[in-house]
Coordinates of C-alpha atoms in Angstrom, one line a residue:
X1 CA 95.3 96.0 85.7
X2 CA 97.4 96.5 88.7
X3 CA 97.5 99.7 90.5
X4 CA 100.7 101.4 92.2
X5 CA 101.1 103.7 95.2
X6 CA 103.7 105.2 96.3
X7 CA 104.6 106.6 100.1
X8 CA 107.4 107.5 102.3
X9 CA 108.9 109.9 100.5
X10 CA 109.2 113.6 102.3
X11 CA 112.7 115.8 103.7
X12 CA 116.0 114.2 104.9
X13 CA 119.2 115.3 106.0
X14 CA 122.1 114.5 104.2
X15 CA 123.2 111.2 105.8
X16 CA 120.0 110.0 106.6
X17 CA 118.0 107.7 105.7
X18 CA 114.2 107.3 104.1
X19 CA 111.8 104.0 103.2
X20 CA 109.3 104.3 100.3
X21 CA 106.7 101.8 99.7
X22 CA 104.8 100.9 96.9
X23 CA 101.6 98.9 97.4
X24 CA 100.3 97.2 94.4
X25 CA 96.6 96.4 93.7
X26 CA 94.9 94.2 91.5
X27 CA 97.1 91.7 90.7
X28 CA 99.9 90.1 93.2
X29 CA 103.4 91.1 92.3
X30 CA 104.2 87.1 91.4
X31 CA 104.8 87.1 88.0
X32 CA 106.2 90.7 87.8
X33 CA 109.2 92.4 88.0
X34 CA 108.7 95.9 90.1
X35 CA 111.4 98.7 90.2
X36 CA 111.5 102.0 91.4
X37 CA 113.2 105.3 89.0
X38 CA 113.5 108.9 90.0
X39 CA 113.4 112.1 87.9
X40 CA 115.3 115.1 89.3
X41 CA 114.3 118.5 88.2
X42 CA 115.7 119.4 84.8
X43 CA 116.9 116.0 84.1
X44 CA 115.6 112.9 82.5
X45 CA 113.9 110.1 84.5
X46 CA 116.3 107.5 85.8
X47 CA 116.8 103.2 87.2
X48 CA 117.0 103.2 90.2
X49 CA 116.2 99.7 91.6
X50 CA 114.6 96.8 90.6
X51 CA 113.4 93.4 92.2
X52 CA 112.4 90.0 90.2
X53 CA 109.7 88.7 92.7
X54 CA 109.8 85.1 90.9
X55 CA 113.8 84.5 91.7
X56 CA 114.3 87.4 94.2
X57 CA 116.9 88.7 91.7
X58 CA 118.0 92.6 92.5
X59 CA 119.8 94.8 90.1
X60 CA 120.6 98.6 91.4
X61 CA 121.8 101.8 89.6
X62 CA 125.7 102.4 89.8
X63 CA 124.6 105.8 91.6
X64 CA 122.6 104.3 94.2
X65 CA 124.4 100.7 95.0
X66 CA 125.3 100.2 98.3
X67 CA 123.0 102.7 99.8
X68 CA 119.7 101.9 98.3
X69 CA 118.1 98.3 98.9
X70 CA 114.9 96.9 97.3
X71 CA 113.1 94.4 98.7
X72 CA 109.4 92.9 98.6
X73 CA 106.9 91.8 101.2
X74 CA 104.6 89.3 98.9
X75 CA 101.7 88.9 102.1
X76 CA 101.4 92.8 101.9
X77 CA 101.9 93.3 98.1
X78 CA 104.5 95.6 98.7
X79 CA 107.9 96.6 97.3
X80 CA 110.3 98.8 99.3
X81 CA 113.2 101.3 98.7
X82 CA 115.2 101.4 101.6
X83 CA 117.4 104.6 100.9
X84 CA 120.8 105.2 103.5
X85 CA 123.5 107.5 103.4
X86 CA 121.3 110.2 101.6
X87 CA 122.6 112.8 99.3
X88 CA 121.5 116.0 97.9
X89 CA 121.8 114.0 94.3
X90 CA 118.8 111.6 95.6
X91 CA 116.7 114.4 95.4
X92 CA 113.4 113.6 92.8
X93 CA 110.1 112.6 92.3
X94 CA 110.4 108.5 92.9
X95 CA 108.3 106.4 91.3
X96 CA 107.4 102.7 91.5
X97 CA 106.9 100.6 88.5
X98 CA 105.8 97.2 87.1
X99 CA 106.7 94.9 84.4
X100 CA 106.0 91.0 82.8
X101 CA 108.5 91.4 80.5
X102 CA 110.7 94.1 78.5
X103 CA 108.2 97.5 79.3
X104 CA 107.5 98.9 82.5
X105 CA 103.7 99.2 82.1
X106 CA 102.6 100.0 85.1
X107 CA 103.5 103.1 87.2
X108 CA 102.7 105.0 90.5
X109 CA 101.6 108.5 90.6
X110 CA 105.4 109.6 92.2
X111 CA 106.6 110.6 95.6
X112 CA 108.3 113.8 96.4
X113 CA 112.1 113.1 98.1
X114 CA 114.2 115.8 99.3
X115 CA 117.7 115.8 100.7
X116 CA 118.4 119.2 102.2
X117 CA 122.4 119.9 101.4

């Protein structure tokens, strides 16, 4: 099976900027799609970003486009979430995730993000 981590996650200002990672073991990230959601306290677990490793195909919340880019580094096995122009919104447990078809059925054991308002 393949195995997610998540890191990069911590405090930022409100404006800045933050780059989470998510190494995948196991299996290469070829023949998957990976994306990365968020849960926010009191609210319901969210899409944030995803990244079809076979085409290079990207789709992106409404919330997040044009500050948040995904992209993948296939020698390292790893997916990244580059996040700009931060808000206190962004704030929530991230998570990376993996899927071969419909069902994300993989996921990473979360990484705390922060945005001090």
């Amino acid at each position: 099976q393949v195995q997610l981590v998540e890191s990069g996650g911590g405090l930022a200002q409100t404006g800045g900027s933050l780059r989470l990672a998510c190494a995948a073991s196991g299996r290469t990230y070829s023949r998957y799609v990976t994306g990365w959601f968020r849960q926010a306290p009191g609210k319901e677990r969210e899409f944030v970003a995803a990244l079809a490793w076979m085409d290079g195909s990207t789709r992106y919340a409404d919330s997040v486009k044009g500050r948040f880019t995904i992209s993948g580094d296939s020698a390292k096995n790893t997916v990244y979430l580059q996040m700009n122009s931060l808000k206190s919104e962004d704030t929530a447990v991230y998570y990376c995730a993996a899927k071969r078809s419909r069902e994300w059925d993989y996921w990473g054991q979360g990484t705390q993000v922060t945005v001090s308002s």
